[in-house]
Coordinates of C-alpha atoms and ligand atoms in Angstrom, one line a residue:
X292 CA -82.0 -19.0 -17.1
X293 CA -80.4 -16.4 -19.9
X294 CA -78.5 -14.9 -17.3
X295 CA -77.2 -18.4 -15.9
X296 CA -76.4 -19.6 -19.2
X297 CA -73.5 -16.4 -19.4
X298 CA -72.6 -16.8 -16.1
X299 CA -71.5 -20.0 -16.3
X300 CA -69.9 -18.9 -19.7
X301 CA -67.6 -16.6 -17.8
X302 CA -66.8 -18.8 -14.8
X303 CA -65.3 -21.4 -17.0
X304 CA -63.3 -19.2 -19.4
X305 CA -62.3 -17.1 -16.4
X306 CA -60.9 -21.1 -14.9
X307 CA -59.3 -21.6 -18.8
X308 CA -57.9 -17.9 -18.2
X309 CA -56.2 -19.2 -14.7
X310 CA -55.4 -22.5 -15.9
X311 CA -53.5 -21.1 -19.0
X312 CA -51.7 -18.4 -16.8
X313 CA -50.2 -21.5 -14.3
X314 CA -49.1 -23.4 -17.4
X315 CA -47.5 -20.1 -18.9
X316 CA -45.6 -19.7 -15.1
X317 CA -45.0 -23.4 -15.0
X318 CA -43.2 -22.8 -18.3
X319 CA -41.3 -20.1 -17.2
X320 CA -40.0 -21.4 -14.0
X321 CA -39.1 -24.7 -15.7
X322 CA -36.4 -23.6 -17.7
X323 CA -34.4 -22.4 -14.7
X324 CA -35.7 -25.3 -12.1
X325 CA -32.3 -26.9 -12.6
X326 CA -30.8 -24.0 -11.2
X327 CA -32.6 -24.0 -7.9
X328 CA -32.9 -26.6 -5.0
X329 CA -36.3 -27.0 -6.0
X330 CA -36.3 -30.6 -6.9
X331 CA -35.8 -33.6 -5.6
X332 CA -36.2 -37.3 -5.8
X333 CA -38.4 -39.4 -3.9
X334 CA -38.2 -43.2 -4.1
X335 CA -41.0 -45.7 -3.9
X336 CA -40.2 -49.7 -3.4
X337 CA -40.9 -51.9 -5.5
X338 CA -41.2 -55.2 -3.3
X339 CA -40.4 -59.4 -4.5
X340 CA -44.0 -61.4 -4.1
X341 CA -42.5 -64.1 -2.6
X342 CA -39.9 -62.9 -0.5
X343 CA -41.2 -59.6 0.8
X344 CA -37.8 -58.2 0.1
X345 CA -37.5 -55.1 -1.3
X346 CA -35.9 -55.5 -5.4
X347 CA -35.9 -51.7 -6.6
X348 CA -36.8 -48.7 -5.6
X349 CA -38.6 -46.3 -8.6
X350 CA -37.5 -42.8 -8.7
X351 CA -40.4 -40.6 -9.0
X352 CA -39.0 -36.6 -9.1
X353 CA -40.9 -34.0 -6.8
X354 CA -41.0 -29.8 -7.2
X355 CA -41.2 -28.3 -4.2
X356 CA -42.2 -24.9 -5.4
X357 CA -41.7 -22.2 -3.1
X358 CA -44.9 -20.1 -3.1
X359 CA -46.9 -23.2 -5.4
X360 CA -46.3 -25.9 -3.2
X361 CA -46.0 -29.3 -4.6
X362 CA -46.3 -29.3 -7.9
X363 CA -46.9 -32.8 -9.3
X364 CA -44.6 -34.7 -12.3
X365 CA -47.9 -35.7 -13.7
X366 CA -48.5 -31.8 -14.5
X367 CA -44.8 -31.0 -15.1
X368 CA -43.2 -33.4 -16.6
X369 CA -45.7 -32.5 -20.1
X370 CA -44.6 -29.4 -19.9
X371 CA -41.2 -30.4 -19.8
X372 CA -42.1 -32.6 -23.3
X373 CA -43.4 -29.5 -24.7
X374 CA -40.9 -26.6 -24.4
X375 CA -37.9 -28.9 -24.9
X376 CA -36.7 -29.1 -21.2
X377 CA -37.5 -33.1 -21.0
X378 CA -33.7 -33.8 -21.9
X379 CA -32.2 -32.1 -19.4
X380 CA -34.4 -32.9 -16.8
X381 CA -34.6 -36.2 -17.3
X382 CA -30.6 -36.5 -17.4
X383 CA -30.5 -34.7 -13.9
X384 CA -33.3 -37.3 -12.8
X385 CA -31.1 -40.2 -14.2
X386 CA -27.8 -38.7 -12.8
X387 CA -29.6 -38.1 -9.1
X388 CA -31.1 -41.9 -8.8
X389 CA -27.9 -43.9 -9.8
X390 CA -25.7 -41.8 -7.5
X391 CA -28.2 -42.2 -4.7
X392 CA -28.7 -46.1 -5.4
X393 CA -24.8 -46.4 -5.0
X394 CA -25.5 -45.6 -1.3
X395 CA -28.3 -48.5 -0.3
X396 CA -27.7 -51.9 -0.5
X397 CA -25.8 -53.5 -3.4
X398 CA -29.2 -56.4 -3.9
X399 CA -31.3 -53.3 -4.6
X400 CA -32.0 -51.7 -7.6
X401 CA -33.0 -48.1 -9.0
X402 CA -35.7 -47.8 -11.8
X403 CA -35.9 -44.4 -13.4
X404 CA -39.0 -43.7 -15.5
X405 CA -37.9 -42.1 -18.8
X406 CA -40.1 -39.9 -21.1
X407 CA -40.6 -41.1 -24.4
X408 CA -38.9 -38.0 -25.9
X409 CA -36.1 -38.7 -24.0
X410 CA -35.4 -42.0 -24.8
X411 CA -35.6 -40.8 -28.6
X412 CA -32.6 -39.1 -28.5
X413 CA -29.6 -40.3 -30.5
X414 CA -27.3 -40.1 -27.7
X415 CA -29.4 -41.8 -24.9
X416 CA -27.7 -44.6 -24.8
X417 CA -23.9 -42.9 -24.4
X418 CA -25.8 -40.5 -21.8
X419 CA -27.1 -43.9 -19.8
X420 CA -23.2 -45.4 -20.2
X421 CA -21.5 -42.0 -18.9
X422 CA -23.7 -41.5 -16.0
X423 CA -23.0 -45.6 -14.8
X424 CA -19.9 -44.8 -15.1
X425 CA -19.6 -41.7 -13.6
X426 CA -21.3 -42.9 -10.6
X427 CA -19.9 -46.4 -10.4
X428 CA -23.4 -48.1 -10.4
X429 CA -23.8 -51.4 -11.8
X430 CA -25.4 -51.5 -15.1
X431 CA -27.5 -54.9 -14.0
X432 CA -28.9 -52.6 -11.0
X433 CA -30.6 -49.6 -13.3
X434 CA -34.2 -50.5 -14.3
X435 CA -35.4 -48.4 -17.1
X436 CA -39.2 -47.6 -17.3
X437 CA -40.5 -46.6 -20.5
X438 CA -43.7 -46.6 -22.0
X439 CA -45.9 -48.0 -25.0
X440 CA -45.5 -44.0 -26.6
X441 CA -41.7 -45.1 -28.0
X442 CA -42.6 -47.7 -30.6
X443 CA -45.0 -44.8 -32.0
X444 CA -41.6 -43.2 -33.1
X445 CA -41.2 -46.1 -35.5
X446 CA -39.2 -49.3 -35.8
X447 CA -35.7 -49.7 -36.8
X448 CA -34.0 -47.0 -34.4
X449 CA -36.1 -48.2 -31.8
X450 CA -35.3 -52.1 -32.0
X451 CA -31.5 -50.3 -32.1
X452 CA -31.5 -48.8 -29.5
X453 CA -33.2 -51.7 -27.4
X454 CA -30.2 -53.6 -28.1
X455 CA -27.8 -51.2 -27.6
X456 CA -29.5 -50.6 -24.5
X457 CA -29.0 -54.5 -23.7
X458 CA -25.6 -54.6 -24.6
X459 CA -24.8 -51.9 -21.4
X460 CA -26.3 -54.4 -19.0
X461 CA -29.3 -52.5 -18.2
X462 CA -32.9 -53.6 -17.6
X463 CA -36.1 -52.5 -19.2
X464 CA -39.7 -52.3 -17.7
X465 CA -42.5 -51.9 -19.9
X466 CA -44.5 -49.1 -17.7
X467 CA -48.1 -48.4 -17.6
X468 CA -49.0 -51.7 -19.2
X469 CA -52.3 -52.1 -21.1
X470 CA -53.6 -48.2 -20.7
X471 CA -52.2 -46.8 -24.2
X472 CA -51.8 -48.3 -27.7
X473 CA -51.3 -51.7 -26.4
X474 CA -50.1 -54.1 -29.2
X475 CA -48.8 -57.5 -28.7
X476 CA -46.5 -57.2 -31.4
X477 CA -44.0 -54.9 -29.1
X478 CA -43.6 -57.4 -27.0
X479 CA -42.5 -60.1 -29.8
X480 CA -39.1 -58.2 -30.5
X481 CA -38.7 -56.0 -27.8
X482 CA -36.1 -57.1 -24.7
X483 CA -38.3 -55.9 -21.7
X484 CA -37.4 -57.6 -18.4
X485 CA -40.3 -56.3 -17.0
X486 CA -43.9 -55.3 -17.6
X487 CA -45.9 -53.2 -14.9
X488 CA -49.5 -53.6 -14.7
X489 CA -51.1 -49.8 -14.6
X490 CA -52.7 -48.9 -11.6
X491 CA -55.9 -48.3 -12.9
X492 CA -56.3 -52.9 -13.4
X493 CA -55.8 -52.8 -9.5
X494 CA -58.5 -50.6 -8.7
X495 CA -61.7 -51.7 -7.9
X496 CA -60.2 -55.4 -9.4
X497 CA -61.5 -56.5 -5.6
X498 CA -65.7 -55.4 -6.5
X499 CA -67.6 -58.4 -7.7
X500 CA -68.2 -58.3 -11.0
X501 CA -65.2 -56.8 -11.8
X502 CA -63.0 -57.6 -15.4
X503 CA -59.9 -56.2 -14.1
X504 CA -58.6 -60.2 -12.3
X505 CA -58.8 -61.9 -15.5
X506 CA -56.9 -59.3 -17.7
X507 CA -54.6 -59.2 -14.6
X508 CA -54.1 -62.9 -15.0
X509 CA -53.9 -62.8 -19.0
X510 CA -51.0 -60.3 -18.4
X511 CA -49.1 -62.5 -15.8
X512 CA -49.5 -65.5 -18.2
X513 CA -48.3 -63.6 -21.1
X514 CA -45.3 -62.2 -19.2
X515 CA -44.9 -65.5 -17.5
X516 CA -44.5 -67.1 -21.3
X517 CA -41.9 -64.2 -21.9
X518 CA -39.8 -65.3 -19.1
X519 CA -40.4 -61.7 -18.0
X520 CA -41.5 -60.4 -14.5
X521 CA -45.1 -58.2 -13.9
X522 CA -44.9 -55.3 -11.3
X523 CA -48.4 -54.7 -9.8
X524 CA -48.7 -51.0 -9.1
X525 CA -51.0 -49.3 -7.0
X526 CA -51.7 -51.4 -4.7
X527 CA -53.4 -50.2 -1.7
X528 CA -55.2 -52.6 0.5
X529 CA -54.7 -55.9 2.0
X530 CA -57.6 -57.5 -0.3
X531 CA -56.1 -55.6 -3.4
X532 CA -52.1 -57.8 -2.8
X533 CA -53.8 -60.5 -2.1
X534 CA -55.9 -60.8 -5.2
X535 CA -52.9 -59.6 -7.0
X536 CA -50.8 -62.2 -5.6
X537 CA -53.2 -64.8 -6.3
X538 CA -53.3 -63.8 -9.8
X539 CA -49.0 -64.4 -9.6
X540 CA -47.5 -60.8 -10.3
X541 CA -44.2 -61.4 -9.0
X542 CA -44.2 -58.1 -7.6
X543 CA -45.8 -55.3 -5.7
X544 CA -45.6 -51.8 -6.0
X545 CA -48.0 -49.2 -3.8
X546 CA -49.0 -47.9 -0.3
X547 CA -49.8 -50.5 1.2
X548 CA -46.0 -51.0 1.4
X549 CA -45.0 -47.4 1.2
X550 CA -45.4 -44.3 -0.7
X551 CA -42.2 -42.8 -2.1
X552 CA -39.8 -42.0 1.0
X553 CA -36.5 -39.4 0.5
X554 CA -33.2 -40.8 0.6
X555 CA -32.3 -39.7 3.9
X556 CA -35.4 -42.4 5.1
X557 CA -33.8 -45.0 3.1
X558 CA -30.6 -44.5 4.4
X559 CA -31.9 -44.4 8.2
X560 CA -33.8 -47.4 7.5
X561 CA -31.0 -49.3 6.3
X562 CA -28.9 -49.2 9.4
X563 CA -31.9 -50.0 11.2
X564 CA -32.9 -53.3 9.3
X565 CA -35.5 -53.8 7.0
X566 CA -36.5 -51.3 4.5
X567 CA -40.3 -51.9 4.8
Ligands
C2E167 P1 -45.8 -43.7 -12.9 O1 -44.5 -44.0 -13.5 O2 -46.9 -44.6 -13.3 O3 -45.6 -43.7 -11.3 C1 -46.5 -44.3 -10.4 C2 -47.3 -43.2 -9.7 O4 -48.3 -43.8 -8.9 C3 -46.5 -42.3 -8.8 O5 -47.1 -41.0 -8.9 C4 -46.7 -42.9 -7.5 O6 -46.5 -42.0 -6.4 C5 -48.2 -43.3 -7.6 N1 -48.5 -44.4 -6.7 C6 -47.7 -45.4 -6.2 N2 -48.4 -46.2 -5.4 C7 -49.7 -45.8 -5.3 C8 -50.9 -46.2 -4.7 O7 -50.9 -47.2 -4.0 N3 -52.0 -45.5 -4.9 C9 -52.0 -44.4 -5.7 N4 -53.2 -43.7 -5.8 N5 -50.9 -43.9 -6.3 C10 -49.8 -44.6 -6.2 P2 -46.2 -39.6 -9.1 O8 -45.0 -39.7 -8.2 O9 -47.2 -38.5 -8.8 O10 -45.8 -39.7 -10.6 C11 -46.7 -39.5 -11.6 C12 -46.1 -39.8 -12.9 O11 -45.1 -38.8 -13.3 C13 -45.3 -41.1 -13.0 O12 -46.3 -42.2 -13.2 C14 -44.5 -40.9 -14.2 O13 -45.2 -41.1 -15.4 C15 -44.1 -39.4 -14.1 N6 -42.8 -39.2 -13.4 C16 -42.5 -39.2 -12.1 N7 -41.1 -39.0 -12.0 C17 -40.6 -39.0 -13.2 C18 -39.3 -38.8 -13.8 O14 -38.2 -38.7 -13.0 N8 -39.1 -38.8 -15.1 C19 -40.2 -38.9 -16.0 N9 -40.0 -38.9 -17.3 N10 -41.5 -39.1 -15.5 C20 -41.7 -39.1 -14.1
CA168 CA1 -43.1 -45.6 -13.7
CA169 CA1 -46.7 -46.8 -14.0
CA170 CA1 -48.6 -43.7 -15.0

């Protein structure tokens, strides 16, 4: 038992060793990603409720690595945050969806997640003006999805930049809904247009005995008293969209529609007919 205890001692600080060597690479091969081919932008739609139209598609950025594979956002994009690449990145990401949403039909719009750290910057707003104008998309068509995390930065630049945000025409979706420091009182002054329910309330909300329906339904209500839409994401089976549909999101994000598709797929399916 001695010897198993040391054993597993060294397995898991060998796995810390190997886990803290693929951040270190990660790192490294971040800061030059924008010079390669490597990444790319997949886009997932976001489809009405009631019509069963497709309204926007989110951008969600991929790195094809080529000896790592895939290599997901949800492990990158922190790194990114850390060493200082987040601005940059996220600026090719914006740049990359409005240009390709100038290309699908002019009903449908693009919504680009944004890191926190990003959206912090003095200068996002000119960088959100200068790319709409650079690629000719209208403002009323770019969604931005931001998170709880950037009324942690404080107040008064925030509500500031909300507004200035406003005044370009754009749209704001509250992302991730109800997973991080939730508090009402964002919602009071804050102009979202949108709030998306986190995944994590549609799974399992179909299980008896489940909480998830009636905090879906609280949501919907609240947004509903807003005036603002709710974005179910994750949805995966038929019994999950109709549940959620029941409990009146407006609209439905996940596989059971589609996962995220390239560009080239939207385009083809465009000149076929319907995108889903
Ligand atoms: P998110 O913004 O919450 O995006 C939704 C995630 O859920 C995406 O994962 C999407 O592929 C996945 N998803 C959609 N439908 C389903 C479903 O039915 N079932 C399941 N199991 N998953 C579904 P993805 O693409 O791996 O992105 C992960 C996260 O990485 C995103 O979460 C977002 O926070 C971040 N991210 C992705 N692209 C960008 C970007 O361009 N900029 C920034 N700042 N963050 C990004
Ligand atoms: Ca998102
Ligand atoms: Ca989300
Ligand atoms: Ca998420």
């Amino acid at each position: 038992a001695k010897g198993g205890g040391r054993a597993q001692y060294r397995f898991y600080s060998g796995e810390m060793k190997e886990g803290a060597k693929r951040r270190r690479q990660i790192e490294e091969e971040l800061r030059s990603v924008l010079d390669t081919d490597q990444l790319a932008m997949h886009y997932q739609p976001i489809v009405d409720a009631q019509t069963q139209m497709v309204a926007n598609f989110e951008s969600l950025i991929r790195w094809h690595h080529p000896e790592r594979g895939k290599i997901s956002p949800a492990e990158f994009i922190p790194v990114a945050e850390d060493i200082d690449m987040i601005k940059p990145l996220g600026e090719w990401a914006l740049a990359r969806a409005c240009r390709d949403a100038t290309q699908w039909p002019d009903d449908i719009g693009v919504a680009v997640n944004i890191s926190a750290l990003q959206f912090e910057c003095d200068d996002f707003p000119s960088v959100v003006r200068t790319v709409l104008s650079e690629t000719g998309l209208s403002p009323s068509r770019l969604v931005l999805e931001i998170t709880e995390s950037v009324f942690l930065g404080g107040s008064n630049r925030t509500q500031r930049k909300f507004e200035e945000l406003k005044k370009i025409g754009v749209k704001l979706a509250l992302d991730d809904f109800g997973t991080g420091y939730s508090s009402l009182s964002y919602l009071r002054t804050a102009p979202f247009d949108k709030i998306k329910i986190d995944q994590s309330f549609v799974r399992g909300c179909t299980e008896p005995g489940n909480n998830n329906p009636a905090i879906m339904s609280a949501i919907v209500n609240l947004a509903d008293a807003l005036k603002m839409a709710t974005v179910a994401e994750g949805v995966e089976t038929k019994d999950e969209l109709k549940l959620v549909v029941d409990r009146g999101a407006t609209h439905i994000q996940g596989y059971i529609y589609s996962p995220a598709i390239t560009q080239d797929n939207i385009l083809e399916r465009a000149e076929k007919g319907p995108l889903i």
